[in-house]
Amino acid sequence: QLQLVESGGGLVQPGGSLRLACITSTSILDYYDIGWFRRAPGKSREGVSCISNDDGSTKYSDSVKGRFTISRDIAKNSVYLQMNSLRPEDTALYYCAGTKWPRYVWPDALGMEVWGEGTQVTVSS
């Protein structure tokens, strides 16, 4: 059974850093793409970043480009999201999601087939 479990969320001050982890129940190579999405209170779900297991290419939303970095560790069945220079507007529930569809187009959330339950990130002084 395919499952994704996120961890690493928490409370951090503006300007601080957090590293989120997404662990898959099977090999991350079972997915074509794995991405991070977030939903802030009162806002729609937003695609944050995505990594392709086909060629390792990465994508970022304009709001996090230059501050967040997505990476993967195939041996550990894990995908990470390093978040630096965090801002209050980054406060949200962060989800990891994966798809086996090779024609997936990021940041289409509907194309993701497996979702984790999310980890809360709160940026506040």
PDB file of C-alpha atoms in Angstrom:
ATOM      1  CA  GLN A   1       0.000   0.000   0.000  1.00  0.00           C
ATOM      2  CA  LEU A   2       1.365   3.356  -1.012  1.00  0.00           C
ATOM      3  CA  GLN A   3       1.656   5.809   1.862  1.00  0.00           C
ATOM      4  CA  LEU A   4       3.418   9.091   2.458  1.00  0.00           C
ATOM      5  CA  VAL A   5       4.240  10.394   5.932  1.00  0.00           C
ATOM      6  CA  GLU A   6       5.426  13.934   6.575  1.00  0.00           C
ATOM      7  CA  SER A   7       7.432  15.166   9.539  1.00  0.00           C
ATOM      8  CA  GLY A   8       9.520  18.145  10.577  1.00  0.00           C
ATOM      9  CA  GLY A   9       6.924  20.850  10.996  1.00  0.00           C
ATOM     10  CA  GLY A  10       6.833  23.178  13.968  1.00  0.00           C
ATOM     11  CA  LEU A  11       6.932  26.737  15.252  1.00  0.00           C
ATOM     12  CA  VAL A  12       9.770  28.931  14.037  1.00  0.00           C
ATOM     13  CA  GLN A  13      10.537  32.634  14.162  1.00  0.00           C
ATOM     14  CA  PRO A  14      10.603  34.732  10.989  1.00  0.00           C
ATOM     15  CA  GLY A  15      13.925  34.284   9.240  1.00  0.00           C
ATOM     16  CA  GLY A  16      14.361  30.820  10.679  1.00  0.00           C
ATOM     17  CA  SER A  17      14.633  27.438   8.984  1.00  0.00           C
ATOM     18  CA  LEU A  18      12.887  24.091   9.027  1.00  0.00           C
ATOM     19  CA  ARG A  19      13.450  20.849   7.161  1.00  0.00           C
ATOM     20  CA  LEU A  20      10.430  18.796   6.255  1.00  0.00           C
ATOM     21  CA  ALA A  21      10.714  15.111   5.438  1.00  0.00           C
ATOM     22  CA  CYS A  22       8.398  12.873   3.431  1.00  0.00           C
ATOM     23  CA  ILE A  23       8.924   9.143   3.866  1.00  0.00           C
ATOM     24  CA  THR A  24       7.354   6.704   1.411  1.00  0.00           C
ATOM     25  CA  SER A  25       6.136   3.236   2.333  1.00  0.00           C
ATOM     26  CA  THR A  26       7.774   1.889  -0.828  1.00  0.00           C
ATOM     27  CA  SER A  27      10.669   3.144  -2.947  1.00  0.00           C
ATOM     28  CA  ILE A  28      10.342   6.793  -3.959  1.00  0.00           C
ATOM     29  CA  LEU A  29      11.150   5.542  -7.466  1.00  0.00           C
ATOM     30  CA  ASP A  30       7.647   4.007  -7.500  1.00  0.00           C
ATOM     31  CA  TYR A  31       6.482   7.576  -8.086  1.00  0.00           C
ATOM     32  CA  TYR A  32       7.140   9.587 -11.194  1.00  0.00           C
ATOM     33  CA  ASP A  33       6.970  12.911  -9.328  1.00  0.00           C
ATOM     34  CA  ILE A  34       6.804  13.809  -5.648  1.00  0.00           C
ATOM     35  CA  GLY A  35       5.779  17.280  -4.593  1.00  0.00           C
ATOM     36  CA  TRP A  36       5.100  19.501  -1.626  1.00  0.00           C
ATOM     37  CA  PHE A  37       1.880  21.467  -1.364  1.00  0.00           C
ATOM     38  CA  ARG A  38       0.569  23.753   1.345  1.00  0.00           C
ATOM     39  CA  ARG A  39      -2.743  25.139   2.502  1.00  0.00           C
ATOM     40  CA  ALA A  40      -2.906  28.253   4.638  1.00  0.00           C
ATOM     41  CA  PRO A  41      -6.045  29.162   6.604  1.00  0.00           C
ATOM     42  CA  GLY A  42      -8.598  30.763   4.312  1.00  0.00           C
ATOM     43  CA  LYS A  43      -6.515  30.129   1.186  1.00  0.00           C
ATOM     44  CA  SER A  44      -6.542  27.547  -1.562  1.00  0.00           C
ATOM     45  CA  ARG A  45      -3.995  24.758  -1.794  1.00  0.00           C
ATOM     46  CA  GLU A  46      -0.710  25.860  -3.356  1.00  0.00           C
ATOM     47  CA  GLY A  47       2.006  23.858  -5.038  1.00  0.00           C
ATOM     48  CA  VAL A  48       5.325  24.623  -3.352  1.00  0.00           C
ATOM     49  CA  SER A  49       7.896  22.387  -4.999  1.00  0.00           C
ATOM     50  CA  CYS A  50       8.232  19.165  -6.964  1.00  0.00           C
ATOM     51  CA  ILE A  51      11.001  16.738  -7.857  1.00  0.00           C
ATOM     52  CA  SER A  52      10.999  14.348 -10.785  1.00  0.00           C
ATOM     53  CA  ASN A  53      12.272  10.846 -10.118  1.00  0.00           C
ATOM     54  CA  ASP A  54      12.836  10.488 -13.855  1.00  0.00           C
ATOM     55  CA  ASP A  55      15.698  12.963 -14.078  1.00  0.00           C
ATOM     56  CA  GLY A  56      15.894  14.645 -10.665  1.00  0.00           C
ATOM     57  CA  SER A  57      14.699  17.982 -12.051  1.00  0.00           C
ATOM     58  CA  THR A  58      13.025  20.334  -9.603  1.00  0.00           C
ATOM     59  CA  LYS A  59      10.366  23.019  -9.726  1.00  0.00           C
ATOM     60  CA  TYR A  60       9.410  25.779  -7.308  1.00  0.00           C
ATOM     61  CA  SER A  61       6.626  28.275  -6.919  1.00  0.00           C
ATOM     62  CA  ASP A  62       7.665  31.887  -7.311  1.00  0.00           C
ATOM     63  CA  SER A  63       6.796  32.529  -3.664  1.00  0.00           C
ATOM     64  CA  VAL A  64       9.475  30.131  -2.368  1.00  0.00           C
ATOM     65  CA  LYS A  65      12.084  30.179  -5.132  1.00  0.00           C
ATOM     66  CA  GLY A  66      15.518  30.945  -3.704  1.00  0.00           C
ATOM     67  CA  ARG A  67      14.426  30.128  -0.141  1.00  0.00           C
ATOM     68  CA  PHE A  68      13.256  26.506  -0.306  1.00  0.00           C
ATOM     69  CA  THR A  69      15.141  23.494  -1.664  1.00  0.00           C
ATOM     70  CA  ILE A  70      13.660  20.096  -2.476  1.00  0.00           C
ATOM     71  CA  SER A  71      15.877  17.022  -2.453  1.00  0.00           C
ATOM     72  CA  ARG A  72      15.620  13.271  -2.269  1.00  0.00           C
ATOM     73  CA  ASP A  73      17.457  10.334  -0.717  1.00  0.00           C
ATOM     74  CA  ILE A  74      16.556   7.235  -2.690  1.00  0.00           C
ATOM     75  CA  ALA A  75      18.219   4.874  -0.200  1.00  0.00           C
ATOM     76  CA  LYS A  76      16.116   6.319   2.623  1.00  0.00           C
ATOM     77  CA  ASN A  77      12.881   6.465   0.592  1.00  0.00           C
ATOM     78  CA  SER A  78      12.683  10.125   1.510  1.00  0.00           C
ATOM     79  CA  VAL A  79      12.048  13.514  -0.054  1.00  0.00           C
ATOM     80  CA  TYR A  80      12.996  16.646   1.866  1.00  0.00           C
ATOM     81  CA  LEU A  81      12.020  20.299   1.779  1.00  0.00           C
ATOM     82  CA  GLN A  82      14.633  22.614   3.283  1.00  0.00           C
ATOM     83  CA  MET A  83      12.937  25.896   4.110  1.00  0.00           C
ATOM     84  CA  ASN A  84      15.111  28.921   4.857  1.00  0.00           C
ATOM     85  CA  SER A  85      14.323  32.581   5.471  1.00  0.00           C
ATOM     86  CA  LEU A  86      10.838  31.642   6.573  1.00  0.00           C
ATOM     87  CA  ARG A  87       8.154  34.305   6.586  1.00  0.00           C
ATOM     88  CA  PRO A  88       4.810  34.532   8.414  1.00  0.00           C
ATOM     89  CA  GLU A  89       3.072  34.005   5.068  1.00  0.00           C
ATOM     90  CA  ASP A  90       4.722  30.553   4.855  1.00  0.00           C
ATOM     91  CA  THR A  91       2.500  29.447   7.739  1.00  0.00           C
ATOM     92  CA  ALA A  92       0.416  26.538   6.468  1.00  0.00           C
ATOM     93  CA  LEU A  93      -0.250  22.834   6.620  1.00  0.00           C
ATOM     94  CA  TYR A  94       2.337  21.246   4.342  1.00  0.00           C
ATOM     95  CA  TYR A  95       1.514  18.073   2.428  1.00  0.00           C
ATOM     96  CA  CYS A  96       3.656  15.616   0.541  1.00  0.00           C
ATOM     97  CA  ALA A  97       2.068  14.048  -2.545  1.00  0.00           C
ATOM     98  CA  GLY A  98       3.122  11.610  -5.233  1.00  0.00           C
ATOM     99  CA  THR A  99       2.014  10.525  -8.677  1.00  0.00           C
ATOM    100  CA  LYS A 100       2.821   7.586 -10.935  1.00  0.00           C
ATOM    101  CA  TRP A 101       1.542   9.445 -13.989  1.00  0.00           C
ATOM    102  CA  PRO A 102       4.445  10.282 -16.344  1.00  0.00           C
ATOM    103  CA  ARG A 103       2.446  13.110 -17.959  1.00  0.00           C
ATOM    104  CA  TYR A 104       1.821  14.861 -14.669  1.00  0.00           C
ATOM    105  CA  VAL A 105       2.063  18.641 -14.931  1.00  0.00           C
ATOM    106  CA  TRP A 106       3.033  20.450 -11.754  1.00  0.00           C
ATOM    107  CA  PRO A 107       1.465  22.155  -9.790  1.00  0.00           C
ATOM    108  CA  ASP A 108      -1.796  20.396 -10.629  1.00  0.00           C
ATOM    109  CA  ALA A 109      -2.898  18.947  -7.271  1.00  0.00           C
ATOM    110  CA  LEU A 110      -5.580  16.831  -8.928  1.00  0.00           C
ATOM    111  CA  GLY A 111      -2.878  14.868 -10.749  1.00  0.00           C
ATOM    112  CA  MET A 112      -1.332  13.683  -7.501  1.00  0.00           C
ATOM    113  CA  GLU A 113      -2.568  10.236  -6.506  1.00  0.00           C
ATOM    114  CA  VAL A 114      -1.197   9.682  -3.002  1.00  0.00           C
ATOM    115  CA  TRP A 115      -1.213  12.261  -0.203  1.00  0.00           C
ATOM    116  CA  GLY A 116       0.179  12.404   3.286  1.00  0.00           C
ATOM    117  CA  GLU A 117      -1.764  13.810   6.207  1.00  0.00           C
ATOM    118  CA  GLY A 118       0.343  16.951   6.452  1.00  0.00           C
ATOM    119  CA  THR A 119       2.651  18.645   8.912  1.00  0.00           C
ATOM    120  CA  GLN A 120       1.983  22.104  10.367  1.00  0.00           C
ATOM    121  CA  VAL A 121       4.471  24.910   9.857  1.00  0.00           C
ATOM    122  CA  THR A 122       3.920  28.096  11.850  1.00  0.00           C
ATOM    123  CA  VAL A 123       6.152  31.119  11.375  1.00  0.00           C
ATOM    124  CA  SER A 124       5.614  33.641  14.131  1.00  0.00           C
ATOM    125  CA  SER A 125       7.508  35.756  16.604  1.00  0.00           C
TER     126      SER A 125
END
